[in-house]
Short mmCIF file of C-alpha atoms in Angstrom, two decimals:
data_model
loop_
_atom_site.label_atom_id
_atom_site.label_comp_id
_atom_site.label_asym_id
_atom_site.label_seq_id
_atom_site.Cartn_x
_atom_site.Cartn_y
_atom_site.Cartn_z
CA UNK A 1 -20.82 9.22 -3.93
CA UNK A 2 -18.81 6.02 -4.47
CA UNK A 3 -15.91 7.36 -2.47
CA UNK A 4 -18.27 8.68 0.20
CA UNK A 5 -19.41 5.08 0.57
CA UNK A 6 -15.76 4.03 0.98
CA UNK A 7 -15.40 6.63 3.72
CA UNK A 8 -18.39 5.13 5.52
CA UNK A 9 -17.09 1.58 5.09
CA UNK A 10 -13.76 2.60 6.57
CA UNK A 11 -15.42 4.08 9.66
CA UNK A 12 -17.53 0.96 10.10
CA UNK A 13 -14.52 -1.37 9.92
CA UNK A 14 -12.54 0.79 12.34
CA UNK A 15 -15.50 0.81 14.76
CA UNK A 16 -15.92 -2.96 14.55
CA UNK A 17 -12.33 -3.63 15.61
CA UNK A 18 -12.69 -1.73 18.92
CA UNK A 19 -14.12 -3.17 22.11
CA UNK A 20 -15.53 -0.93 24.87
CA UNK A 21 -12.38 -1.65 26.89
CA UNK A 22 -10.17 -0.65 23.97
CA UNK A 23 -12.04 2.63 23.59
CA UNK A 24 -12.09 3.37 27.31
CA UNK A 25 -15.86 3.48 27.53
CA UNK A 26 -18.10 1.66 29.95
CA UNK A 27 -20.05 -1.31 28.68
CA UNK A 28 -23.58 -0.23 27.91
CA UNK A 29 -26.57 -2.42 28.63
CA UNK A 30 -27.90 -5.09 26.32
CA UNK A 31 -26.27 -7.91 24.42
CA UNK A 32 -23.96 -7.15 21.52
CA UNK A 33 -25.02 -8.71 18.25
CA UNK A 34 -21.88 -7.57 16.44
CA UNK A 35 -18.27 -7.08 17.57
CA UNK A 36 -16.92 -3.65 18.32
CA UNK A 37 -18.44 -0.41 19.46
CA UNK A 38 -21.97 0.70 18.74
CA UNK A 39 -22.56 3.81 16.68
CA UNK A 40 -23.96 5.65 19.67
CA UNK A 41 -20.81 4.87 21.64
CA UNK A 42 -18.56 6.32 18.95
CA UNK A 43 -20.86 9.32 18.67
CA UNK A 44 -20.68 9.93 22.40
CA UNK A 45 -16.88 9.64 22.43
CA UNK A 46 -16.68 12.00 19.44
CA UNK A 47 -19.01 14.61 20.91
CA UNK A 48 -21.55 14.41 18.07
CA UNK A 49 -25.10 13.14 17.88
CA UNK A 50 -25.79 9.52 16.99
CA UNK A 51 -27.78 10.68 13.97
CA UNK A 52 -24.83 12.72 12.69
CA UNK A 53 -22.34 9.89 13.14
CA UNK A 54 -24.77 7.47 11.47
CA UNK A 55 -24.92 9.75 8.43
CA UNK A 56 -21.10 9.72 8.30
CA UNK A 57 -21.04 5.93 8.20
CA UNK A 58 -23.77 5.87 5.58
CA UNK A 59 -21.62 7.99 3.28
CA UNK A 60 -24.11 10.83 3.16
CA UNK A 61 -23.01 13.96 1.32
CA UNK A 62 -22.21 15.98 4.44
CA UNK A 63 -19.20 18.14 5.20
CA UNK A 64 -17.81 17.53 8.70
CA UNK A 65 -15.33 20.02 10.09
CA UNK A 66 -11.72 19.05 10.74
CA UNK A 67 -12.41 19.28 14.47
CA UNK A 68 -15.20 16.69 14.16
CA UNK A 69 -13.01 14.39 12.08
CA UNK A 70 -10.20 14.63 14.60
CA UNK A 71 -12.65 13.77 17.38
CA UNK A 72 -13.88 10.75 15.42
CA UNK A 73 -10.27 9.68 14.78
CA UNK A 74 -9.50 9.85 18.49
CA UNK A 75 -12.66 7.91 19.36
CA UNK A 76 -11.73 5.18 16.87
CA UNK A 77 -8.10 5.14 18.05
CA UNK A 78 -6.78 5.74 14.53
CA UNK A 79 -3.04 5.98 14.07
CA UNK A 80 -1.48 8.71 11.94
CA UNK A 81 -1.67 6.69 8.73
CA UNK A 82 -5.27 5.68 9.30
CA UNK A 83 -6.26 9.26 10.07
CA UNK A 84 -4.54 10.50 6.91
CA UNK A 85 -6.38 7.84 4.91
CA UNK A 86 -9.69 8.89 6.44
CA UNK A 87 -9.02 12.49 5.41
CA UNK A 88 -8.09 11.37 1.89
CA UNK A 89 -11.31 9.40 1.54
CA UNK A 90 -13.34 12.46 2.46
CA UNK A 91 -11.31 14.99 0.49
CA UNK A 92 -11.44 12.94 -2.70
CA UNK A 93 -15.03 11.77 -2.33
CA UNK A 94 -16.20 13.68 -5.40
CA UNK A 95 -16.71 11.25 -8.24
CA UNK A 96 -14.01 11.29 -10.89
CA UNK A 97 -14.27 10.76 -14.61
CA UNK A 98 -12.89 7.23 -14.27
CA UNK A 99 -10.46 7.90 -17.12
CA UNK A 100 -6.87 6.63 -16.93
CA UNK A 101 -4.35 9.03 -15.45
CA UNK A 102 -1.32 10.30 -17.36
CA UNK A 103 1.47 7.84 -18.11
CA UNK A 104 4.16 8.21 -15.46
CA UNK A 105 7.67 8.81 -16.77
CA UNK A 106 11.01 8.75 -14.99
CA UNK A 107 13.39 11.65 -15.56
CA UNK A 108 16.65 10.68 -17.33
CA UNK A 109 18.69 12.11 -14.44
CA UNK A 110 16.85 9.82 -12.04
CA UNK A 111 17.67 6.82 -14.21
CA UNK A 112 21.31 7.91 -14.07
CA UNK A 113 21.08 8.02 -10.29
CA UNK A 114 19.81 4.43 -10.20
CA UNK A 115 22.84 3.29 -12.17
CA UNK A 116 25.18 5.43 -10.06
CA UNK A 117 24.14 3.55 -6.92
CA UNK A 118 24.54 0.29 -8.79
CA UNK A 119 26.13 -1.58 -5.87
CA UNK A 120 22.82 -1.56 -4.00
CA UNK A 121 19.30 -2.38 -5.22
CA UNK A 122 17.21 0.70 -6.05
CA UNK A 123 13.98 1.30 -7.91
CA UNK A 124 11.46 4.02 -8.68
CA UNK A 125 7.87 3.21 -7.73
CA UNK A 126 4.90 5.06 -9.13
CA UNK A 127 1.16 4.95 -8.58
CA UNK A 128 -0.10 1.61 -7.20
CA UNK A 129 3.59 0.64 -6.62
CA UNK A 130 4.13 0.28 -10.37
CA UNK A 131 7.83 -0.36 -10.96
CA UNK A 132 8.77 2.53 -13.27
CA UNK A 133 12.50 1.88 -13.25
CA UNK A 134 15.09 -0.13 -11.40
CA UNK A 135 18.79 -0.83 -11.50
CA UNK A 136 20.44 -4.13 -12.27
CA UNK A 137 20.85 -5.03 -8.59
CA UNK A 138 17.13 -4.53 -7.88
CA UNK A 139 16.22 -6.88 -10.69
CA UNK A 140 18.78 -9.47 -9.57
CA UNK A 141 17.49 -9.30 -6.01
CA UNK A 142 13.77 -9.44 -6.80
CA UNK A 143 12.80 -10.12 -10.42
CA UNK A 144 13.51 -8.51 -13.78
CA UNK A 145 10.49 -6.23 -13.96
CA UNK A 146 11.74 -4.84 -17.28
CA UNK A 147 11.12 -8.25 -18.86
CA UNK A 148 7.48 -8.35 -17.73
CA UNK A 149 4.47 -6.99 -19.58
CA UNK A 150 3.28 -3.52 -18.55
CA UNK A 151 0.40 -4.68 -16.28
CA UNK A 152 2.77 -7.07 -14.49
CA UNK A 153 5.32 -4.39 -13.58
CA UNK A 154 3.78 -3.79 -10.20
CA UNK A 155 5.52 -4.55 -6.91
CA UNK A 156 2.34 -5.29 -4.96
CA UNK A 157 1.09 -7.67 -7.65
CA UNK A 158 4.42 -9.50 -7.76
CA UNK A 159 4.70 -9.79 -3.98
CA UNK A 160 1.12 -11.01 -3.63
CA UNK A 161 0.82 -13.42 -6.53
CA UNK A 162 4.25 -14.68 -7.58
CA UNK A 163 5.32 -17.86 -5.72
CA UNK A 164 8.94 -16.74 -6.10
CA UNK A 165 8.17 -13.74 -3.90
CA UNK A 166 6.64 -16.01 -1.30
CA UNK A 167 9.90 -17.95 -1.18
CA UNK A 168 12.09 -14.84 -1.23
CA UNK A 169 10.55 -12.91 1.68
CA UNK A 170 11.10 -14.75 4.95
CA UNK A 171 8.30 -12.65 6.49
CA UNK A 172 6.10 -12.78 3.42
CA UNK A 173 2.76 -12.19 5.16
CA UNK A 174 4.01 -9.03 6.85
CA UNK A 175 5.57 -7.68 3.64
CA UNK A 176 2.53 -8.53 1.52
CA UNK A 177 0.05 -7.07 4.03
CA UNK A 178 2.03 -3.82 4.12
CA UNK A 179 2.08 -3.69 0.32
CA UNK A 180 -1.70 -4.11 0.27
CA UNK A 181 -2.01 -1.40 2.93
CA UNK A 182 0.01 0.99 0.77
CA UNK A 183 -2.28 0.21 -2.17
CA UNK A 184 -5.26 1.06 0.05
CA UNK A 185 -3.67 4.46 0.74
CA UNK A 186 -3.26 5.04 -3.00
CA UNK A 187 -6.93 4.27 -3.58
CA UNK A 188 -7.85 6.90 -0.99
CA UNK A 189 -5.80 9.55 -2.77
CA UNK A 190 -6.86 8.55 -6.30
CA UNK A 191 -10.41 7.18 -6.27
CA UNK A 192 -12.04 5.49 -9.25
CA UNK A 193 -8.78 4.95 -11.12
CA UNK A 194 -9.40 2.27 -13.79
CA UNK A 195 -5.91 0.74 -13.58
CA UNK A 196 -6.12 0.52 -9.80
CA UNK A 197 -9.59 -1.02 -9.95
CA UNK A 198 -8.30 -3.61 -12.42
CA UNK A 199 -5.34 -4.42 -10.16
CA UNK A 200 -7.53 -4.74 -7.07
CA UNK A 201 -9.93 -6.99 -8.94
CA UNK A 202 -7.15 -9.26 -10.17
CA UNK A 203 -5.61 -9.58 -6.71
CA UNK A 204 -8.99 -10.25 -5.12
CA UNK A 205 -9.71 -13.05 -7.60
CA UNK A 206 -6.38 -14.81 -7.13
CA UNK A 207 -5.44 -14.25 -3.47
CA UNK A 208 -7.45 -15.15 -0.37
CA UNK A 209 -4.91 -13.26 1.75
CA UNK A 210 -5.52 -10.14 -0.33
CA UNK A 211 -9.29 -10.43 0.07
CA UNK A 212 -8.94 -10.62 3.85
CA UNK A 213 -6.50 -7.70 4.10
CA UNK A 214 -8.53 -5.56 1.72
CA UNK A 215 -11.76 -6.19 3.62
CA UNK A 216 -10.00 -5.09 6.80
CA UNK A 217 -9.23 -1.64 5.29
CA UNK A 218 -5.67 -1.88 6.59
CA UNK A 219 -3.43 1.02 5.61
CA UNK A 220 0.36 1.14 5.68
CA UNK A 221 2.71 4.11 5.51
CA UNK A 222 6.05 2.62 6.55
CA UNK A 223 8.76 4.34 4.50
CA UNK A 224 11.76 2.67 6.12
CA UNK A 225 12.57 -0.58 7.85
CA UNK A 226 14.24 -3.96 7.52
CA UNK A 227 13.39 -6.84 5.23
CA UNK A 228 14.59 -10.43 5.60
CA UNK A 229 15.16 -12.44 2.44
CA UNK A 230 16.24 -15.90 1.36
CA UNK A 231 17.66 -15.44 -2.12
CA UNK A 232 17.96 -18.56 -4.31
CA UNK A 233 21.52 -17.63 -5.36
CA UNK A 234 23.18 -15.94 -2.36
CA UNK A 235 21.10 -17.22 0.56
CA UNK A 236 19.89 -15.21 3.55
CA UNK A 237 20.04 -11.42 3.63
CA UNK A 238 18.83 -8.76 6.03
CA UNK A 239 18.53 -5.41 4.28
CA UNK A 240 17.48 -1.95 5.37
CA UNK A 241 15.27 0.04 3.04
CA UNK A 242 14.52 3.73 2.73
CA UNK A 243 11.68 5.12 0.63
CA UNK A 244 12.05 8.76 -0.40
CA UNK A 245 9.37 10.99 -1.93
CA UNK A 246 10.48 12.84 -5.02
CA UNK A 247 9.64 16.56 -4.72
CA UNK A 248 8.92 17.04 -8.42
CA UNK A 249 6.41 14.18 -8.48
CA UNK A 250 4.70 13.18 -5.21
CA UNK A 251 3.38 10.04 -6.91
CA UNK A 252 6.91 8.72 -7.45
CA UNK A 253 9.06 7.15 -4.74
CA UNK A 254 12.73 6.18 -4.73
CA UNK A 255 13.35 3.00 -2.73
CA UNK A 256 16.89 1.91 -1.90
CA UNK A 257 18.01 -1.27 -0.12
CA UNK A 258 21.34 -1.54 1.71
CA UNK A 259 23.20 -3.81 4.11
CA UNK A 260 25.31 -3.01 7.14
CA UNK A 261 28.96 -2.66 6.14
CA UNK A 262 30.98 -5.78 6.81
CA UNK A 263 27.92 -7.93 7.49
CA UNK A 264 27.15 -11.28 5.84
CA UNK A 265 24.30 -9.52 4.03
CA UNK A 266 26.78 -7.02 2.58
CA UNK A 267 28.95 -9.90 1.39
CA UNK A 268 25.86 -11.53 -0.15
CA UNK A 269 25.03 -8.34 -2.08
CA UNK A 270 28.62 -8.19 -3.35
CA UNK A 271 28.36 -11.79 -4.50
CA UNK A 272 25.06 -11.06 -6.20
CA UNK A 273 26.57 -8.02 -7.91
CA UNK A 274 29.56 -9.79 -9.38
CA UNK A 275 27.96 -13.16 -9.89
CA UNK A 276 25.70 -12.17 -12.77
CA UNK A 277 25.30 -9.54 -15.48
CA UNK A 278 22.56 -8.33 -17.65
CA UNK A 279 19.71 -5.98 -16.76
CA UNK A 280 19.62 -2.21 -17.00
CA UNK A 281 17.66 0.54 -15.34
CA UNK A 282 15.64 1.11 -18.49
CA UNK A 283 12.08 -0.18 -18.33
CA UNK A 284 10.93 -0.47 -21.96
CA UNK A 285 7.80 1.14 -23.25
CA UNK A 286 4.72 -1.02 -22.55
CA UNK A 287 4.48 -3.72 -25.16
CA UNK A 288 1.22 -4.93 -26.64
CA UNK A 289 0.09 -8.01 -24.75
CA UNK A 290 -0.50 -11.19 -26.69
CA UNK A 291 -3.17 -13.15 -24.82
CA UNK A 292 -3.11 -16.04 -27.24
#
């Protein structure tokens, strides 16, 4: 029922962001006390009754057909990622045990691959964007995740909370908002996960930006793109990244950063590579935290 409520909250937020002009519907009579479309307007655009759509938003235990969900998605102008997230919220609405999931492990051959592409930064991300492994270049470019405690080895947490990340990413707000959107997608696929709930709670306590993005139910599915950095050692870089799903474990992603050959960014990566030594692709087993 908890995840059914999340499904309803998502619909409500998506409805609130649309104006009648955005949705292509005529303004109905009466003043609007809240922004966005009314429930009856979404219902009419979706071809369902207002009562039925209201029950969807209330998170009632009903089972809409795929055709109805697709009609609702069109009415709310959801993009592909948002529609996939909506489906996840409904598919995984059954309450879970709330017990921690299995510990994610990186195959030795995958660790070898990280070292083999050692001239470019590469890392393996798991659930919640936990950094499961990374090569030396990734740790030199970002931070040495292997030196952090187990709960801190999370890319979204580092991007959102660490001031060094705020200085590194020249478009920090965009990068951080996308990281939060990816975390939202993970919550839809894996509801009631204790580690995720703990992470979300920590970020909400310490980051006003996170609270705003989370309340907006933004989702992000960008697997490739460009990131602009200002590194404290080698200066400005513009890197392309590709994020690849691993077929043997859909909850693990391989992310690789590269620069255009012959570019100043490529020269900067070379300088970073040969200007320091030290870290390895091995992320040690989680150590016991000493809170004293």
